[in-house]
Coordinates of C-alpha atoms in Angstrom, one line a residue:
X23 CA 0.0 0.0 0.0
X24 CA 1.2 3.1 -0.7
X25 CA 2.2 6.0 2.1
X26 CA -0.6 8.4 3.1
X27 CA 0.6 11.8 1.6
X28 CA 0.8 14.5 3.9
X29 CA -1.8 17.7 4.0
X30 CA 0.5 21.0 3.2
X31 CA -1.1 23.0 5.1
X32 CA 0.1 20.8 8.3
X33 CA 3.2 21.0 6.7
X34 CA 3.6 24.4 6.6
X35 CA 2.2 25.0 10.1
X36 CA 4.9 22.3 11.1
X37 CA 8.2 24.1 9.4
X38 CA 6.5 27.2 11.2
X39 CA 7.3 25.3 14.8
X40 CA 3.6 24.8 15.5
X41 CA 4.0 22.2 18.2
X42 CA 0.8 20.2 16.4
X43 CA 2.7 16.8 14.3
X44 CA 1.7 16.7 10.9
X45 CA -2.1 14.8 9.8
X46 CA -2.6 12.3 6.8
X47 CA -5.0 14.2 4.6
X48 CA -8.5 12.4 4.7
X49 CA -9.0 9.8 1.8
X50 CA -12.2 12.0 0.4
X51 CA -10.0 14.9 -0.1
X52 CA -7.5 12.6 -2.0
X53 CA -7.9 13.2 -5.7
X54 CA -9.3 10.1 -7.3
X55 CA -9.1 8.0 -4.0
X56 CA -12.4 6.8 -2.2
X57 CA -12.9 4.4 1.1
X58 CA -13.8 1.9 -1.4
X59 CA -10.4 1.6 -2.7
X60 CA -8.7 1.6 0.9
X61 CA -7.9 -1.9 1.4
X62 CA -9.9 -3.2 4.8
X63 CA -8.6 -5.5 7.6
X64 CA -9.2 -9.2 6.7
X65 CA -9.5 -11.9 9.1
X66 CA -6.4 -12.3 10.9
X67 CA -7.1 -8.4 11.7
X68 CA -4.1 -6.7 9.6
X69 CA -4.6 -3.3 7.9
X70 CA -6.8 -0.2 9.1
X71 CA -10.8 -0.6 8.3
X72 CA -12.0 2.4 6.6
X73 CA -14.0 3.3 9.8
X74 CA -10.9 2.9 11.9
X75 CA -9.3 5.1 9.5
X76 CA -12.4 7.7 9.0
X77 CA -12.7 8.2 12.9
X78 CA -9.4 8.3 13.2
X79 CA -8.7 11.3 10.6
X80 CA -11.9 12.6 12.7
X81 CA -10.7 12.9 15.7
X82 CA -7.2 14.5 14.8
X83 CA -8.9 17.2 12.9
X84 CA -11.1 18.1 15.7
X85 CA -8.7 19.3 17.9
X86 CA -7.8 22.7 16.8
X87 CA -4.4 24.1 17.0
X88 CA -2.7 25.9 19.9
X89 CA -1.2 28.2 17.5
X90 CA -2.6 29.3 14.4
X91 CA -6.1 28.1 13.3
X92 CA -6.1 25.4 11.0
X93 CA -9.3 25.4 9.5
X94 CA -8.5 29.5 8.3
X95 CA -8.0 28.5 4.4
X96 CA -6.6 25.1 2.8
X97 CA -8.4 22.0 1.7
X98 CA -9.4 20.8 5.5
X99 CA -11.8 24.3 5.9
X100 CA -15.1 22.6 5.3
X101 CA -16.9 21.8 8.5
X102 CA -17.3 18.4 10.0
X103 CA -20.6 18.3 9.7
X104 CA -20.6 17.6 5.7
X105 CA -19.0 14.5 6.5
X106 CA -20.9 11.5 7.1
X107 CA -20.2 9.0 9.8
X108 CA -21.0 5.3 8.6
X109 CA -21.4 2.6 11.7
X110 CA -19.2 -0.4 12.2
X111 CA -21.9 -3.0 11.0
X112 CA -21.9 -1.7 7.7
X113 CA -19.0 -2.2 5.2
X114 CA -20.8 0.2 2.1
X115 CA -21.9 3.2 2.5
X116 CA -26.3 3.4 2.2
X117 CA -28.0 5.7 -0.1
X118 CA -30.4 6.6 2.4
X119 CA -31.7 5.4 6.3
X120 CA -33.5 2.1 6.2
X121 CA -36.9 2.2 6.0
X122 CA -39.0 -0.4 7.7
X123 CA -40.3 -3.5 5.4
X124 CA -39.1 -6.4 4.2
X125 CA -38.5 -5.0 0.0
X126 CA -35.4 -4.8 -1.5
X127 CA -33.3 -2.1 0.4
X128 CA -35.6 -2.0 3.3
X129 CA -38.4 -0.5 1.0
X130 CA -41.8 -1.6 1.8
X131 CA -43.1 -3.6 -1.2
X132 CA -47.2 -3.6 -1.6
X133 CA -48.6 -7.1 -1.9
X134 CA -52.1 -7.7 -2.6
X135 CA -53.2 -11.1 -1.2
X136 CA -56.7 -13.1 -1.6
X137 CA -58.3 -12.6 2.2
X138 CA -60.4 -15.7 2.7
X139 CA -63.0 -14.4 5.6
X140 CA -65.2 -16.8 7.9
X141 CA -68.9 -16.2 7.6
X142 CA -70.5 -15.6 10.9
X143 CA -73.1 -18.2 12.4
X144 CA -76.5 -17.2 11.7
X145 CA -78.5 -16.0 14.7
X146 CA -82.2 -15.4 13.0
X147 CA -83.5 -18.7 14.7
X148 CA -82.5 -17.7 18.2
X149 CA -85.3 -15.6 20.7
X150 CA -84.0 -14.0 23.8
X151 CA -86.8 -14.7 26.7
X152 CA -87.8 -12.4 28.8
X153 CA -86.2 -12.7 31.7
X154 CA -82.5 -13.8 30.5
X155 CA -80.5 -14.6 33.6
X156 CA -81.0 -17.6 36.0
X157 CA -83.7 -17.4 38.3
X158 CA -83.5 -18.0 41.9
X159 CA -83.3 -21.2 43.5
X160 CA -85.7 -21.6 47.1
X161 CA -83.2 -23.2 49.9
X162 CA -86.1 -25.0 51.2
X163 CA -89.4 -26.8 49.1
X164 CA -92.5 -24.4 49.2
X165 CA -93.6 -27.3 50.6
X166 CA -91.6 -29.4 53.0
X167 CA -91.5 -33.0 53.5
X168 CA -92.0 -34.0 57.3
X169 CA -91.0 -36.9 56.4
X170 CA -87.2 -38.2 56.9
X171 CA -86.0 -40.4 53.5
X172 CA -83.8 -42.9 53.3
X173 CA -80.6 -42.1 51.4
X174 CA -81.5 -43.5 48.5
X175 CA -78.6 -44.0 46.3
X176 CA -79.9 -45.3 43.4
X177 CA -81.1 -41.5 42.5
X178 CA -77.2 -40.5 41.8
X179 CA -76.8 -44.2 40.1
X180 CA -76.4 -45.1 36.4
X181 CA -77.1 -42.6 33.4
X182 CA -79.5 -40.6 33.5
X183 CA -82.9 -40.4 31.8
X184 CA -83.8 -36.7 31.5
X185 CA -82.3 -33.8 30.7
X186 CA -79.6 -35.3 28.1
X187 CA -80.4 -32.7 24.9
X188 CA -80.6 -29.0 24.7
X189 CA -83.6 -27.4 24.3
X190 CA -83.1 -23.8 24.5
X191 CA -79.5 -23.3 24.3
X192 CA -76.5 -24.2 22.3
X193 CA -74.0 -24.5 25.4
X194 CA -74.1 -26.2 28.4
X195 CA -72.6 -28.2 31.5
X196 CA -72.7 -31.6 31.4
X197 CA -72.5 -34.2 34.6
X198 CA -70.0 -36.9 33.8
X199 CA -70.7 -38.4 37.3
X200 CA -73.7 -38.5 39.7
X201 CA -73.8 -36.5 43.2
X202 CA -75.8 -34.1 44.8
X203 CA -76.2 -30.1 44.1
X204 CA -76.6 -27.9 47.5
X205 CA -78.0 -24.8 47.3
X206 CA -74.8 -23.0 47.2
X207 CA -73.8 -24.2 44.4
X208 CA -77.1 -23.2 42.8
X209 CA -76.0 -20.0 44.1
X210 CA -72.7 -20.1 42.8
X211 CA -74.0 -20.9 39.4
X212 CA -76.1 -18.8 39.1
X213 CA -73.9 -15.5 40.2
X214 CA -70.7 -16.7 37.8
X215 CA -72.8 -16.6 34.8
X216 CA -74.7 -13.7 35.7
X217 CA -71.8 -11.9 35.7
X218 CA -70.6 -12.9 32.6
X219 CA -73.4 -13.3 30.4
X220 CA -74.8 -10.1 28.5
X221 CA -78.4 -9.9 29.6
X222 CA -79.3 -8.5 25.4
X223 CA -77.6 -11.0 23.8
X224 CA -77.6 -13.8 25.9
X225 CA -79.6 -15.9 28.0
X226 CA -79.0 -19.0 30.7
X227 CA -81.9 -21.8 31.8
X228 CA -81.7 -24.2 34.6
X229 CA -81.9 -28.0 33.7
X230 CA -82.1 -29.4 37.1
X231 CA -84.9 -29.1 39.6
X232 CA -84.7 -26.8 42.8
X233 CA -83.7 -28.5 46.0
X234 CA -85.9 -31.2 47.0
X235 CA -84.6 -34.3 48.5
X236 CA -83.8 -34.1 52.3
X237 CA -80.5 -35.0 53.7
X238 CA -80.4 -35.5 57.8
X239 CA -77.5 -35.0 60.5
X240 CA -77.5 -35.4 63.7
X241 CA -76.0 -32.3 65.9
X242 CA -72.1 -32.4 66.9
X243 CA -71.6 -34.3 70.1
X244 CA -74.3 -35.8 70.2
X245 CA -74.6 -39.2 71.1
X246 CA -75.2 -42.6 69.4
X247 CA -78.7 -43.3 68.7
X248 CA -81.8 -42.4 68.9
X249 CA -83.6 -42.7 65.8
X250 CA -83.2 -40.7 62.2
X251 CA -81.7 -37.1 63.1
X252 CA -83.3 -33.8 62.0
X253 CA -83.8 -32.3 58.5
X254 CA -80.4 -30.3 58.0
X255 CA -80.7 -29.2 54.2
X256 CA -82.1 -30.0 51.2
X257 CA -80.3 -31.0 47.9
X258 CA -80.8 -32.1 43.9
X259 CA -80.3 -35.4 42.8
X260 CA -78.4 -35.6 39.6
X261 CA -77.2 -38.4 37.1
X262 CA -73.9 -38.9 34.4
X263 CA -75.0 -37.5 31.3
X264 CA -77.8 -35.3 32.5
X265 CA -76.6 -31.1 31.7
X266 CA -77.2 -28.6 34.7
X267 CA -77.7 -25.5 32.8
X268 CA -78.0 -24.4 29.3
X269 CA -76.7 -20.9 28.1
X270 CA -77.5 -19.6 24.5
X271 CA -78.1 -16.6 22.4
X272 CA -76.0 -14.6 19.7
X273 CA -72.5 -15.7 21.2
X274 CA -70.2 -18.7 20.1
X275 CA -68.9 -21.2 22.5
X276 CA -65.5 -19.6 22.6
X277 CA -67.1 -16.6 24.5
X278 CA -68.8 -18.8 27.0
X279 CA -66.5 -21.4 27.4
X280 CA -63.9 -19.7 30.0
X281 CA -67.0 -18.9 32.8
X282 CA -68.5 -22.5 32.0
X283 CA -65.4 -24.5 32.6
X284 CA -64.7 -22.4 36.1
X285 CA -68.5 -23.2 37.3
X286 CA -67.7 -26.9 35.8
X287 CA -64.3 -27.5 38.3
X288 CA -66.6 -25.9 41.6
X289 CA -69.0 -28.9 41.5
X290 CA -69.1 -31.6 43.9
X291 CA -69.2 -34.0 40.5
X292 CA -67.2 -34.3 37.7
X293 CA -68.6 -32.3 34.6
X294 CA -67.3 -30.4 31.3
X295 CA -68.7 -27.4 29.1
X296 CA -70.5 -28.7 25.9
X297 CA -72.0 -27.4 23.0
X298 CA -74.6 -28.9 20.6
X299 CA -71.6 -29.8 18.0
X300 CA -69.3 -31.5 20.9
X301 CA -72.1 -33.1 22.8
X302 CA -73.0 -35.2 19.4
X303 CA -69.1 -35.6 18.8
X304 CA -68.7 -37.3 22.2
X305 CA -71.6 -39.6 21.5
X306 CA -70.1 -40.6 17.8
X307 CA -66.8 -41.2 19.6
X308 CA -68.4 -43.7 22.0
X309 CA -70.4 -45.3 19.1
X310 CA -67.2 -45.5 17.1
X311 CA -65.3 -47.4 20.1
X312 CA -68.0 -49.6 20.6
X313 CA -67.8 -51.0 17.2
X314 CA -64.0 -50.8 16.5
X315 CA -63.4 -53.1 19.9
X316 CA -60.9 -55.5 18.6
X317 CA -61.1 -57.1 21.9
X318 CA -63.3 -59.8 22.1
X319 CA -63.6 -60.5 26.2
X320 CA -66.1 -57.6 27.1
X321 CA -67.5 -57.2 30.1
X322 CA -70.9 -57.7 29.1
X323 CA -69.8 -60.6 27.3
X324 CA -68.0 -62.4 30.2
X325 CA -71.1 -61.6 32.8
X326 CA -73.5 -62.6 30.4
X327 CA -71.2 -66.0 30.3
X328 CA -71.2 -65.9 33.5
X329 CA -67.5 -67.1 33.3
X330 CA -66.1 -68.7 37.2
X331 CA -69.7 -68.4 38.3
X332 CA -69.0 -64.6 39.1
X333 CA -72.4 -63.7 38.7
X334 CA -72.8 -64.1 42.8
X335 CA -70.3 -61.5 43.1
X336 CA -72.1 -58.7 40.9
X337 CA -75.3 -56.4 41.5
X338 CA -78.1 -56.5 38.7
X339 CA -76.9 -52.8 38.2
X340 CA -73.6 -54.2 36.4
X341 CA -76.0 -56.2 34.5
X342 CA -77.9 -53.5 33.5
X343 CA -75.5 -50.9 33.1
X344 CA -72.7 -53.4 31.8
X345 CA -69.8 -52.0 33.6
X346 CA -69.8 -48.8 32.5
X347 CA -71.2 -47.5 35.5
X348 CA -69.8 -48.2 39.4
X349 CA -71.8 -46.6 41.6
X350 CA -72.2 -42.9 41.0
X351 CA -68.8 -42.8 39.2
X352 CA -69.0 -43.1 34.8
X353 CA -66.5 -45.4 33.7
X354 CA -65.7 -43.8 30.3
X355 CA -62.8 -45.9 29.2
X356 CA -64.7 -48.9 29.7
X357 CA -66.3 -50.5 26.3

């Protein structure tokens, strides 16, 4: 590479006895040089880069001089700020600031795509009632029983019979085991939608019955005996398969789905939020299993048998039900 030439005008200020040491003219004021042809530092890291050498030229130019000005007349006069500063990332200079975009040059390109939009669901069949929200459930019957009932399990046993379609609405919670509703929870139900349902667009209907069934308990400390204790509350019987409450109206089930789930994990049985589409979904997927069993030993095929005389062991409920249903408990995996 050839030497730098030196500026004359630093030079002359130098034979003068300026105490300033002489500059390297900058590579723009060079005739026919330019930073391109200024060879960069490769790999290993010999050589100057042409920032390295720009900021260096800079910063010895900005200093003035203790003696004599050096920017009075000669080719470094013109101002600093007519010199453009490129960053370290860059090895070529830009014709312009990046714009943002993802064209050539950072230039925003226009695109014109074919947008294919989702038609909403048609609400034209679907009548808002009158009063929208859930209506209050009494704690006790209008008209009590004096009488004390047994426990009667058999009302929280097997599938249930009623309540198993929508009527009004297209979402719902649906019981996937049996067990008894309090009337808190009817409160809590009905409170968590409330609040989250829009009384113009929406509506919510109960399923189940108000308490009705009596459940007794004797007093704490009290002792053994004695007959059937008192009347303490009063509860809702419900079955697997049977839906609580039904919520509809100009929505989709991804609006109602959040609330539904939360009320769903706060009851004292195992249930899920449905729609009309899922609900028949779930029932085609059982159906499907059923016929696709590859195993031959079923239960209902091996109590029906009546394979090591086991038939002494089992209820007439597992006859009935054909193992799909212990107790209050829906054994879904069961074929």
């Amino acid at each position: 590479m050839n030497p730098i030439p030196i500026n004359p005008v630093h030079e002359a200020s130098t034979k003068a006895g300026s105490r300033s040491r002489p500059l390297p003219a900058r590579p723009s004021e060079l005739p026919g040089v330019s930073l391109s042809a200024i060879p960069t530092r490769d790999g290993a890291g010999n050589g100057m880069s042409r920032v390295s050498l720009r900021n260096k030229c800079s910063r010895r130019v900005s200093r003035p001089d203790r003696g004599r000005g050096l920017f009075a007349a000669g080719p470094m006069a013109a101002p600093l700020r007519h010199f453009r500063r490129v960053p370290a990332m860059w090895r070529w200079r830009l014709p312009g600031p990046l714009r943002p975009g993802g064209g050539p040059g950072g230039v925003a390109v226009p695109r014109a795509g074919l947008k294919k939009w989702t038609l909403p669901p048609d609400y034209s069949g679907i009548t808002i009632p009158e009063k929208p929200k859930l209506k209050f459930m009494d704690k006790v019957p209008a008209v009590p029983k004096l009488q004390r009932e047994p426990r009667r399990l058999r009302d929280i046993r097997g599938p249930s019979q009623v309540a198993t379609d929508f009527t009004q609405g297209q979402y719902g919670i649906l019981a996937l085991g049996g067990g008894y509703l309090h009337w808190g929870h009817f409160e809590m139900i009905r409170l968590s939608i409330g609040r989250n349902i829009d009384p113009k667009s929406m509506f919510a209907v109960w399923r189940v019955p108000a308490p009705y069934k009596p459940v007794t308990r004797k007093s704490l400390g009290h002792r053994m005996g004695g007959g059937k204790g008192p009347i303490d509350r009063y509860v809702t019987a419900v079955k697997s398969g049977g839906l609580v409450v039904e919520v509809g109206g100009r929505c989709e089930f991804g609006e109602v789905r959040p609330f539904l789930t939360r009320v769903a994990q706060k009851l004292p049985f195992p249930a899920v939020a449905v729609s009309r589409e899922s609900l028949q979904e779930m029932r085609r997927e059982e159906e499907r299993r059923r016929l696709d069993n590859q195993n031959p030993w079923t239960f209902e095929r091996v109590v029906t048998s009546n394979m090591l005389g086991m038939r002494k062991y089992l209820s007439p409920y597992d006859l009935q039900h054909k193992g799909r249903y212990w107790g209050k408990f829906f054994l879904k995996h069961r074929v």
